[in-house]
Amino acid sequence: MTLDSTTPQPVTVRSRPEQKLVDRDKEMIPTVLIRAMFILCLCVLIIVTYARLTDRPLSAMPPSEADVPIVTERTVRIFAELDGSARVLGLDGQVVADFAADEGGFVAGVYRVLERERGAVGLEASEPIRVVRYADGRVSLRDDFTDFRAELVGFGATNEAAFARILEE
């Protein structure tokens, strides 16, 4: 049996609640929103490409050591455990700060970052690192072996205070 245009086609009959679900699913994410997301991504890509091709300077970088003088600097070695405890030693081996597991989590986290950064160049994580306070009050870390730097203000006042404590002791 063949179907021609005069033969009635089967019609799917849906109940009223089922039809509402089908209609809802068709418009779960509006087409306009999807197009807007793609346009936004394209704009970001164009802006980044322009910035890279014209060698625009990084404007969100903090001032360098040449712009803001260093007020205090201390070179230390950091040792940490997975439980969050950390010990900071001076270059002479004297304990500068000893953080318990409940207070040394950030310092231990910095140690793990140093493990990763320095491991990539074949160094031990416990090599010396500089803790620096600038004239504008910022505290930061400077690693002369890997050019790693961390502006601690971005990690919150409590975490910055942990390293400021190292400078004061």
Tab-separated table of N, CA and C in Angstrom:
chain	number	residue	atom	x	y	z
A	1	MET	N	0.838	-1.169	0.000
A	1	MET	CA	0.000	0.000	0.000
A	1	MET	C	0.890	1.241	0.000
A	2	THR	N	0.617	2.159	-0.828
A	2	THR	CA	1.406	3.372	-0.908
A	2	THR	C	0.611	4.528	-0.350
A	3	LEU	N	1.373	5.469	0.152
A	3	LEU	CA	0.724	6.658	0.696
A	3	LEU	C	0.798	7.766	-0.330
A	4	ASP	N	-0.260	8.412	-0.553
A	4	ASP	CA	-0.236	9.575	-1.416
A	4	ASP	C	-0.710	10.786	-0.618
A	5	SER	N	-0.780	11.876	-1.261
A	5	SER	CA	-1.109	13.096	-0.530
A	5	SER	C	-2.541	13.107	-0.008
A	6	THR	N	-3.383	12.249	-0.540
A	6	THR	CA	-4.762	12.222	-0.066
A	6	THR	C	-4.945	11.288	1.119
A	7	THR	N	-3.933	10.433	1.369
A	7	THR	CA	-4.047	9.512	2.491
A	7	THR	C	-3.761	10.273	3.775
A	8	PRO	N	-4.622	10.161	4.754
A	8	PRO	CA	-4.380	10.893	6.006
A	8	PRO	C	-3.147	10.332	6.732
A	9	GLN	N	-2.336	11.243	7.223
A	9	GLN	CA	-1.138	10.873	7.970
A	9	GLN	C	-1.531	10.635	9.428
A	10	PRO	N	-0.794	9.707	10.093
A	10	PRO	CA	-1.116	9.492	11.512
A	10	PRO	C	-0.788	10.740	12.337
A	11	VAL	N	-1.621	11.080	13.214
A	11	VAL	CA	-1.455	12.259	14.057
A	11	VAL	C	-1.166	11.795	15.469
A	12	THR	N	-0.110	12.366	16.063
A	12	THR	CA	0.211	12.042	17.440
A	12	THR	C	-0.621	12.936	18.336
A	13	VAL	N	-1.392	12.319	19.152
A	13	VAL	CA	-2.237	13.076	20.055
A	13	VAL	C	-1.555	13.081	21.417
A	14	ARG	N	-1.339	14.267	21.921
A	14	ARG	CA	-0.684	14.394	23.225
A	14	ARG	C	-1.670	15.008	24.197
A	15	SER	N	-1.509	14.600	25.411
A	15	SER	CA	-2.346	15.207	26.449
A	15	SER	C	-1.884	16.640	26.679
A	16	ARG	N	-2.677	17.423	27.317
A	16	ARG	CA	-2.375	18.838	27.552
A	16	ARG	C	-1.088	19.024	28.369
A	17	PRO	N	-0.877	18.324	29.499
A	17	PRO	CA	0.377	18.499	30.254
A	17	PRO	C	1.605	18.061	29.456
A	18	GLU	N	1.466	16.999	28.685
A	18	GLU	CA	2.594	16.516	27.896
A	18	GLU	C	2.965	17.539	26.818
A	19	GLN	N	1.982	18.157	26.208
A	19	GLN	CA	2.237	19.171	25.174
A	19	GLN	C	2.950	20.377	25.788
A	20	LYS	N	2.583	20.744	27.010
A	20	LYS	CA	3.252	21.862	27.686
A	20	LYS	C	4.731	21.562	27.895
A	21	LEU	N	5.066	20.315	28.259
A	21	LEU	CA	6.463	19.932	28.450
A	21	LEU	C	7.235	20.001	27.137
A	22	VAL	N	6.622	19.547	26.068
A	22	VAL	CA	7.278	19.595	24.760
A	22	VAL	C	7.536	21.041	24.365
A	23	ASP	N	6.569	21.903	24.541
A	23	ASP	CA	6.736	23.314	24.209
A	23	ASP	C	7.800	23.973	25.091
A	24	ARG	N	7.819	23.628	26.365
A	24	ARG	CA	8.806	24.189	27.288
A	24	ARG	C	10.213	23.775	26.893
A	25	ASP	N	10.406	22.496	26.541
A	25	ASP	CA	11.732	21.993	26.189
A	25	ASP	C	12.267	22.647	24.919
A	26	LYS	N	11.400	23.019	24.008
A	26	LYS	CA	11.837	23.672	22.788
A	26	LYS	C	12.437	25.038	23.071
A	27	GLU	N	11.979	25.699	24.122
A	27	GLU	CA	12.441	27.040	24.420
A	27	GLU	C	13.149	27.123	25.763
A	28	MET	N	13.864	26.048	26.151
A	28	MET	CA	14.591	26.052	27.416
A	28	MET	C	15.695	27.117	27.403
A	29	ILE	N	16.461	27.190	26.319
A	29	ILE	CA	17.464	28.238	26.148
A	29	ILE	C	17.072	28.997	24.885
A	30	PRO	N	16.686	30.231	25.041
A	30	PRO	CA	16.249	30.992	23.871
A	30	PRO	C	17.369	31.142	22.840
A	31	THR	N	17.006	31.095	21.595
A	31	THR	CA	17.962	31.218	20.499
A	31	THR	C	18.709	32.549	20.567
A	32	VAL	N	18.026	33.594	20.979
A	32	VAL	CA	18.654	34.912	21.091
A	32	VAL	C	19.804	34.863	22.101
A	33	LEU	N	19.607	34.170	23.203
A	33	LEU	CA	20.651	34.076	24.225
A	33	LEU	C	21.865	33.315	23.698
A	34	ILE	N	21.657	32.255	22.980
A	34	ILE	CA	22.766	31.486	22.418
A	34	ILE	C	23.551	32.344	21.428
A	35	ARG	N	22.851	33.075	20.575
A	35	ARG	CA	23.526	33.959	19.621
A	35	ARG	C	24.307	35.050	20.347
A	36	ALA	N	23.735	35.598	21.411
A	36	ALA	CA	24.425	36.638	22.183
A	36	ALA	C	25.701	36.098	22.817
A	37	MET	N	25.671	34.852	23.304
A	37	MET	CA	26.875	34.258	23.893
A	37	MET	C	27.973	34.097	22.842
A	38	PHE	N	27.616	33.657	21.656
A	38	PHE	CA	28.612	33.510	20.587
A	38	PHE	C	29.179	34.866	20.165
A	39	ILE	N	28.338	35.873	20.098
A	39	ILE	CA	28.814	37.214	19.750
A	39	ILE	C	29.767	37.732	20.819
A	40	LEU	N	29.438	37.503	22.088
A	40	LEU	CA	30.318	37.913	23.182
A	40	LEU	C	31.673	37.214	23.085
A	41	CYS	N	31.670	35.919	22.841
A	41	CYS	CA	32.927	35.170	22.695
A	41	CYS	C	33.748	35.704	21.527
A	42	LEU	N	33.096	36.003	20.438
A	42	LEU	CA	33.780	36.539	19.268
A	42	LEU	C	34.392	37.905	19.578
A	43	CYS	N	33.666	38.755	20.299
A	43	CYS	CA	34.195	40.075	20.681
A	43	CYS	C	35.423	39.941	21.575
A	44	VAL	N	35.365	39.042	22.537
A	44	VAL	CA	36.505	38.830	23.431
A	44	VAL	C	37.710	38.345	22.631
A	45	LEU	N	37.482	37.432	21.717
A	45	LEU	CA	38.561	36.924	20.880
A	45	LEU	C	39.186	38.031	20.033
A	46	ILE	N	38.374	38.904	19.497
A	46	ILE	CA	38.883	40.021	18.704
A	46	ILE	C	39.711	40.971	19.568
A	47	ILE	N	39.232	41.287	20.764
A	47	ILE	CA	39.955	42.203	21.657
A	47	ILE	C	41.295	41.609	22.077
A	48	VAL	N	41.302	40.329	22.439
A	48	VAL	CA	42.559	39.681	22.855
A	48	VAL	C	43.540	39.611	21.692
A	49	THR	N	43.046	39.282	20.511
A	49	THR	CA	43.913	39.234	19.336
A	49	THR	C	44.521	40.606	19.054
A	50	TYR	N	43.715	41.641	19.136
A	50	TYR	CA	44.212	43.004	18.936
A	50	TYR	C	45.298	43.344	19.962
A	51	ALA	N	45.048	43.017	21.222
A	51	ALA	CA	46.012	43.335	22.282
A	51	ALA	C	47.335	42.602	22.062
A	52	ARG	N	47.275	41.360	21.644
A	52	ARG	CA	48.506	40.594	21.422
A	52	ARG	C	49.262	41.085	20.189
A	53	LEU	N	48.548	41.406	19.133
A	53	LEU	CA	49.206	41.845	17.902
A	53	LEU	C	49.834	43.225	18.032
A	54	THR	N	49.264	44.076	18.868
A	54	THR	CA	49.807	45.427	19.052
A	54	THR	C	50.726	45.530	20.258
A	55	ASP	N	51.008	44.409	20.936
A	55	ASP	CA	51.891	44.371	22.115
A	55	ASP	C	51.482	45.373	23.185
A	56	ARG	N	50.193	45.417	23.469
A	56	ARG	CA	49.710	46.294	24.534
A	56	ARG	C	50.299	45.854	25.867
A	57	PRO	N	50.709	46.789	26.704
A	57	PRO	CA	51.251	46.402	28.011
A	57	PRO	C	50.164	45.860	28.933
A	58	LEU	N	50.566	45.008	29.862
A	58	LEU	CA	49.627	44.460	30.842
A	58	LEU	C	49.323	45.553	31.856
A	59	SER	N	48.112	46.027	31.876
A	59	SER	CA	47.769	47.167	32.725
A	59	SER	C	47.373	46.769	34.135
A	60	ALA	N	47.097	45.513	34.396
A	60	ALA	CA	46.654	45.085	35.716
A	60	ALA	C	47.805	44.611	36.595
A	61	MET	N	49.022	44.798	36.157
A	61	MET	CA	50.172	44.361	36.936
A	61	MET	C	50.461	45.364	38.050
A	62	PRO	N	50.873	44.874	39.233
A	62	PRO	CA	51.237	45.789	40.311
A	62	PRO	C	52.550	46.507	39.969
A	63	PRO	N	52.825	47.605	40.649
A	63	PRO	CA	54.068	48.327	40.374
A	63	PRO	C	55.283	47.432	40.620
A	64	SER	N	56.327	47.639	39.848
A	64	SER	CA	57.536	46.815	39.973
A	64	SER	C	58.426	47.339	41.094
A	65	GLU	N	59.500	46.605	41.347
A	65	GLU	CA	60.456	46.999	42.384
A	65	GLU	C	61.140	48.316	42.023
A	66	ALA	N	61.211	48.621	40.742
A	66	ALA	CA	61.823	49.878	40.308
A	66	ALA	C	60.924	51.072	40.622
A	67	ASP	N	59.606	50.857	40.636
A	67	ASP	CA	58.661	51.948	40.884
A	67	ASP	C	58.405	52.196	42.366
A	68	VAL	N	58.318	51.120	43.157
A	68	VAL	CA	58.031	51.236	44.583
A	68	VAL	C	59.187	50.585	45.347
A	69	PRO	N	59.832	51.324	46.213
A	69	PRO	CA	60.991	50.758	46.915
A	69	PRO	C	60.605	49.675	47.931
A	70	ILE	N	61.549	48.776	48.168
A	70	ILE	CA	61.378	47.719	49.163
A	70	ILE	C	61.722	48.288	50.530
A	71	VAL	N	60.835	48.060	51.506
A	71	VAL	CA	61.058	48.535	52.865
A	71	VAL	C	61.726	47.438	53.690
A	72	THR	N	61.195	46.222	53.607
A	72	THR	CA	61.707	45.089	54.370
A	72	THR	C	61.771	43.886	53.456
A	73	GLU	N	62.815	43.102	53.641
A	73	GLU	CA	62.958	41.881	52.846
A	73	GLU	C	63.606	40.820	53.725
A	74	ARG	N	63.120	39.592	53.560
A	74	ARG	CA	63.702	38.481	54.319
A	74	ARG	C	63.728	37.250	53.425
A	75	THR	N	64.856	36.583	53.391
A	75	THR	CA	64.985	35.355	52.615
A	75	THR	C	64.810	34.181	53.571
A	76	VAL	N	63.881	33.306	53.239
A	76	VAL	CA	63.534	32.194	54.135
A	76	VAL	C	63.416	30.894	53.336
A	77	ARG	N	63.353	29.805	54.081
A	77	ARG	CA	63.059	28.488	53.511
A	77	ARG	C	61.745	28.018	54.120
A	78	ILE	N	60.862	27.487	53.292
A	78	ILE	CA	59.556	27.021	53.754
A	78	ILE	C	59.518	25.503	53.662
A	79	PHE	N	59.044	24.888	54.733
A	79	PHE	CA	58.823	23.435	54.764
A	79	PHE	C	57.385	23.224	55.220
A	80	ALA	N	56.669	22.326	54.551
A	80	ALA	CA	55.258	22.139	54.887
A	80	ALA	C	54.880	20.673	54.812
A	81	GLU	N	53.795	20.362	55.517
A	81	GLU	CA	53.227	19.014	55.511
A	81	GLU	C	51.850	19.071	54.846
A	82	LEU	N	51.342	17.928	54.467
A	82	LEU	CA	50.031	17.872	53.814
A	82	LEU	C	48.884	18.230	54.755
A	83	ASP	N	49.106	18.134	56.064
A	83	ASP	CA	48.039	18.462	57.014
A	83	ASP	C	47.831	19.964	57.182
A	84	GLY	N	48.653	20.778	56.533
A	84	GLY	CA	48.519	22.229	56.611
A	84	GLY	C	49.514	22.894	57.529
A	85	SER	N	50.272	22.114	58.258
A	85	SER	CA	51.283	22.718	59.119
A	85	SER	C	52.484	23.140	58.267
A	86	ALA	N	53.176	24.179	58.729
A	86	ALA	CA	54.322	24.690	57.983
A	86	ALA	C	55.344	25.254	58.954
A	87	ARG	N	56.580	25.177	58.543
A	87	ARG	CA	57.687	25.732	59.323
A	87	ARG	C	58.514	26.590	58.390
A	88	VAL	N	58.824	27.796	58.857
A	88	VAL	CA	59.615	28.733	58.073
A	88	VAL	C	60.934	28.938	58.804
A	89	LEU	N	62.020	28.705	58.080
A	89	LEU	CA	63.359	28.835	58.650
A	89	LEU	C	64.109	29.967	57.962
A	90	GLY	N	64.957	30.643	58.739
A	90	GLY	CA	65.847	31.634	58.155
A	90	GLY	C	66.983	30.933	57.438
A	91	LEU	N	67.817	31.682	56.766
A	91	LEU	CA	68.933	31.073	56.050
A	91	LEU	C	69.940	30.429	56.993
A	92	ASP	N	69.966	30.886	58.247
A	92	ASP	CA	70.869	30.305	59.235
A	92	ASP	C	70.294	29.054	59.880
A	93	GLY	N	69.090	28.649	59.514
A	93	GLY	CA	68.459	27.452	60.055
A	93	GLY	C	67.599	27.700	61.277
A	94	GLN	N	67.540	28.923	61.754
A	94	GLN	CA	66.734	29.262	62.921
A	94	GLN	C	65.261	29.345	62.528
A	95	VAL	N	64.387	28.848	63.404
A	95	VAL	CA	62.946	28.867	63.132
A	95	VAL	C	62.440	30.306	63.201
A	96	VAL	N	61.844	30.752	62.112
A	96	VAL	CA	61.273	32.094	62.033
A	96	VAL	C	59.808	32.046	62.434
A	97	ALA	N	59.091	31.049	61.939
A	97	ALA	CA	57.676	30.883	62.258
A	97	ALA	C	57.328	29.408	62.167
A	98	ASP	N	56.474	28.981	63.090
A	98	ASP	CA	56.018	27.595	63.102
A	98	ASP	C	54.496	27.629	63.118
A	99	PHE	N	53.880	27.201	62.025
A	99	PHE	CA	52.432	27.268	61.883
A	99	PHE	C	51.837	25.893	62.142
A	100	ALA	N	50.843	25.836	63.013
A	100	ALA	CA	50.123	24.582	63.271
A	100	ALA	C	49.234	24.268	62.066
A	101	ALA	N	48.677	23.069	62.069
A	101	ALA	CA	47.854	22.619	60.939
A	101	ALA	C	46.647	23.522	60.711
A	102	ASP	N	46.102	24.134	61.767
A	102	ASP	CA	44.912	24.973	61.609
A	102	ASP	C	45.233	26.419	61.222
A	103	GLU	N	46.491	26.808	61.215
A	103	GLU	CA	46.830	28.185	60.867
A	103	GLU	C	47.833	28.315	59.724
A	104	GLY	N	48.404	27.222	59.272
A	104	GLY	CA	49.439	27.296	58.243
A	104	GLY	C	49.009	26.823	56.873
A	105	GLY	N	47.723	26.715	56.643
A	105	GLY	CA	47.232	26.186	55.373
A	105	GLY	C	47.692	26.973	54.160
A	106	PHE	N	47.685	28.294	54.255
A	106	PHE	CA	48.099	29.107	53.120
A	106	PHE	C	49.596	28.992	52.881
A	107	VAL	N	50.372	28.998	53.948
A	107	VAL	CA	51.827	28.862	53.811
A	107	VAL	C	52.160	27.494	53.221
A	108	ALA	N	51.454	26.461	53.659
A	108	ALA	CA	51.657	25.123	53.103
A	108	ALA	C	51.234	25.087	51.630
A	109	GLY	N	50.199	25.821	51.286
A	109	GLY	CA	49.774	25.900	49.891
A	109	GLY	C	50.815	26.568	49.015
A	110	VAL	N	51.451	27.605	49.542
A	110	VAL	CA	52.534	28.267	48.806
A	110	VAL	C	53.692	27.294	48.606
A	111	TYR	N	53.962	26.489	49.616
A	111	TYR	CA	55.028	25.477	49.495
A	111	TYR	C	54.715	24.509	48.353
A	112	ARG	N	53.458	24.085	48.240
A	112	ARG	CA	53.088	23.168	47.159
A	112	ARG	C	53.218	23.831	45.787
A	113	VAL	N	52.915	25.125	45.711
A	113	VAL	CA	53.106	25.856	44.451
A	113	VAL	C	54.599	25.908	44.111
A	114	LEU	N	55.414	26.154	45.123
A	114	LEU	CA	56.862	26.174	44.897
A	114	LEU	C	57.373	24.806	44.459
A	115	GLU	N	56.800	23.735	45.025
A	115	GLU	CA	57.171	22.382	44.590
A	115	GLU	C	56.922	22.212	43.101
A	116	ARG	N	55.771	22.650	42.647
A	116	ARG	CA	55.427	22.518	41.231
A	116	ARG	C	56.311	23.396	40.353
A	117	GLU	N	56.451	24.666	40.724
A	117	GLU	CA	57.237	25.607	39.920
A	117	GLU	C	58.708	25.198	39.861
A	118	ARG	N	59.256	24.875	41.004
A	118	ARG	CA	60.675	24.533	41.050
A	118	ARG	C	60.953	23.129	40.544
A	119	GLY	N	59.994	22.234	40.718
A	119	GLY	CA	60.159	20.880	40.193
A	119	GLY	C	60.294	20.893	38.686
A	120	ALA	N	59.661	21.851	38.032
A	120	ALA	CA	59.735	21.956	36.571
A	120	ALA	C	61.139	22.306	36.092
A	121	VAL	N	61.934	22.940	36.963
A	121	VAL	CA	63.314	23.290	36.588
A	121	VAL	C	64.346	22.460	37.351
A	122	GLY	N	63.873	21.428	38.067
A	122	GLY	CA	64.779	20.506	38.743
A	122	GLY	C	65.322	20.979	40.075
A	123	LEU	N	64.599	21.855	40.758
A	123	LEU	CA	65.033	22.349	42.069
A	123	LEU	C	64.121	21.825	43.170
A	124	GLU	N	64.609	21.885	44.394
A	124	GLU	CA	63.821	21.514	45.569
A	124	GLU	C	62.925	22.686	45.973
A	125	ALA	N	61.760	22.383	46.493
A	125	ALA	CA	60.819	23.423	46.916
A	125	ALA	C	61.345	24.213	48.106
A	126	SER	N	62.239	23.629	48.874
A	126	SER	CA	62.726	24.288	50.088
A	126	SER	C	63.891	25.238	49.839
A	127	GLU	N	64.211	25.494	48.588
A	127	GLU	CA	65.239	26.500	48.298
A	127	GLU	C	64.742	27.855	48.806
A	128	PRO	N	65.642	28.793	49.097
A	128	PRO	CA	65.222	30.090	49.658
A	128	PRO	C	64.282	30.869	48.740
A	129	ILE	N	63.387	31.603	49.389
A	129	ILE	CA	62.463	32.498	48.689
A	129	ILE	C	62.434	33.810	49.462
A	130	ARG	N	62.263	34.905	48.739
A	130	ARG	CA	62.245	36.218	49.383
A	130	ARG	C	60.818	36.636	49.714
A	131	VAL	N	60.620	37.096	50.949
A	131	VAL	CA	59.365	37.712	51.365
A	131	VAL	C	59.660	39.208	51.428
A	132	VAL	N	58.878	40.003	50.697
A	132	VAL	CA	59.197	41.415	50.511
A	132	VAL	C	58.008	42.278	50.910
A	133	ARG	N	58.285	43.359	51.644
A	133	ARG	CA	57.266	44.377	51.927
A	133	ARG	C	57.704	45.658	51.220
A	134	TYR	N	56.781	46.229	50.448
A	134	TYR	CA	57.061	47.450	49.703
A	134	TYR	C	56.626	48.677	50.483
A	135	ALA	N	57.054	49.829	50.029
A	135	ALA	CA	56.718	51.093	50.693
A	135	ALA	C	55.216	51.359	50.683
A	136	ASP	N	54.498	50.814	49.715
A	136	ASP	CA	53.047	51.022	49.678
A	136	ASP	C	52.294	50.024	50.556
A	137	GLY	N	53.010	49.168	51.306
A	137	GLY	CA	52.392	48.246	52.252
A	137	GLY	C	52.157	46.845	51.722
A	138	ARG	N	52.320	46.628	50.424
A	138	ARG	CA	52.113	45.291	49.853
A	138	ARG	C	53.173	44.320	50.354
A	139	VAL	N	52.751	43.075	50.539
A	139	VAL	CA	53.673	41.987	50.870
A	139	VAL	C	53.613	41.006	49.710
A	140	SER	N	54.783	40.596	49.248
A	140	SER	CA	54.804	39.662	48.120
A	140	SER	C	55.939	38.668	48.277
A	141	LEU	N	55.876	37.630	47.464
A	141	LEU	CA	56.922	36.608	47.424
A	141	LEU	C	57.664	36.742	46.112
A	142	ARG	N	58.968	36.577	46.149
A	142	ARG	CA	59.803	36.630	44.957
A	142	ARG	C	60.729	35.422	44.966
A	143	ASP	N	60.665	34.643	43.902
A	143	ASP	CA	61.541	33.482	43.758
A	143	ASP	C	62.560	33.795	42.673
A	144	ASP	N	63.815	33.932	43.069
A	144	ASP	CA	64.862	34.290	42.119
A	144	ASP	C	65.262	33.126	41.213
A	145	PHE	N	64.870	31.898	41.567
A	145	PHE	CA	65.233	30.732	40.764
A	145	PHE	C	64.301	30.531	39.572
A	146	THR	N	63.007	30.832	39.739
A	146	THR	CA	62.026	30.553	38.684
A	146	THR	C	61.279	31.788	38.204
A	147	ASP	N	61.580	32.952	38.720
A	147	ASP	CA	60.859	34.187	38.411
A	147	ASP	C	59.393	34.123	38.853
A	148	PHE	N	59.066	33.219	39.781
A	148	PHE	CA	57.728	33.148	40.373
A	148	PHE	C	57.554	34.341	41.284
A	149	ARG	N	56.413	34.986	41.195
A	149	ARG	CA	56.081	36.076	42.108
A	149	ARG	C	54.627	35.965	42.485
A	150	ALA	N	54.343	36.297	43.717
A	150	ALA	CA	52.968	36.242	44.207
A	150	ALA	C	52.688	37.508	44.999
A	151	GLU	N	51.735	38.263	44.541
A	151	GLU	CA	51.279	39.446	45.272
A	151	GLU	C	50.235	38.959	46.266
A	152	LEU	N	50.564	38.960	47.527
A	152	LEU	CA	49.742	38.302	48.544
A	152	LEU	C	48.458	39.051	48.873
A	153	VAL	N	48.351	40.305	48.491
A	153	VAL	CA	47.132	41.058	48.761
A	153	VAL	C	45.938	40.414	48.060
A	154	GLY	N	46.175	39.735	46.964
A	154	GLY	CA	45.099	39.092	46.224
A	154	GLY	C	44.545	37.852	46.893
A	155	PHE	N	45.183	37.376	47.946
A	155	PHE	CA	44.739	36.166	48.637
A	155	PHE	C	44.036	36.456	49.947
A	156	GLY	N	43.806	37.721	50.246
A	156	GLY	CA	43.076	38.094	51.451
A	156	GLY	C	43.998	38.574	52.559
A	157	ALA	N	43.435	39.337	53.462
A	157	ALA	CA	44.209	39.967	54.533
A	157	ALA	C	44.809	38.942	55.490
A	158	THR	N	44.083	37.881	55.789
A	158	THR	CA	44.585	36.870	56.724
A	158	THR	C	45.799	36.151	56.147
A	159	ASN	N	45.729	35.797	54.879
A	159	ASN	CA	46.843	35.098	54.249
A	159	ASN	C	48.051	36.012	54.075
A	160	GLU	N	47.800	37.273	53.756
A	160	GLU	CA	48.901	38.229	53.658
A	160	GLU	C	49.542	38.435	55.032
A	161	ALA	N	48.724	38.437	56.082
A	161	ALA	CA	49.239	38.618	57.443
A	161	ALA	C	50.140	37.466	57.875
A	162	ALA	N	49.884	36.262	57.366
A	162	ALA	CA	50.735	35.122	57.706
A	162	ALA	C	52.165	35.367	57.246
A	163	PHE	N	52.326	35.924	56.057
A	163	PHE	CA	53.673	36.215	55.573
A	163	PHE	C	54.216	37.514	56.153
A	164	ALA	N	53.353	38.458	56.498
A	164	ALA	CA	53.814	39.669	57.162
A	164	ALA	C	54.405	39.318	58.521
A	165	ARG	N	53.833	38.312	59.153
A	165	ARG	CA	54.349	37.824	60.443
A	165	ARG	C	55.779	37.310	60.297
A	166	ILE	N	56.082	36.697	59.176
A	166	ILE	CA	57.432	36.201	58.915
A	166	ILE	C	58.417	37.359	58.833
A	167	LEU	N	57.989	38.469	58.265
A	167	LEU	CA	58.865	39.641	58.158
A	167	LEU	C	59.126	40.279	59.519
A	168	GLU	N	58.181	40.185	60.441
A	168	GLU	CA	58.303	40.871	61.717
A	168	GLU	C	59.076	40.063	62.737
A	169	GLU	N	59.168	38.752	62.558
A	169	GLU	CA	59.831	37.942	63.596
A	169	GLU	C	61.306	37.838	63.349
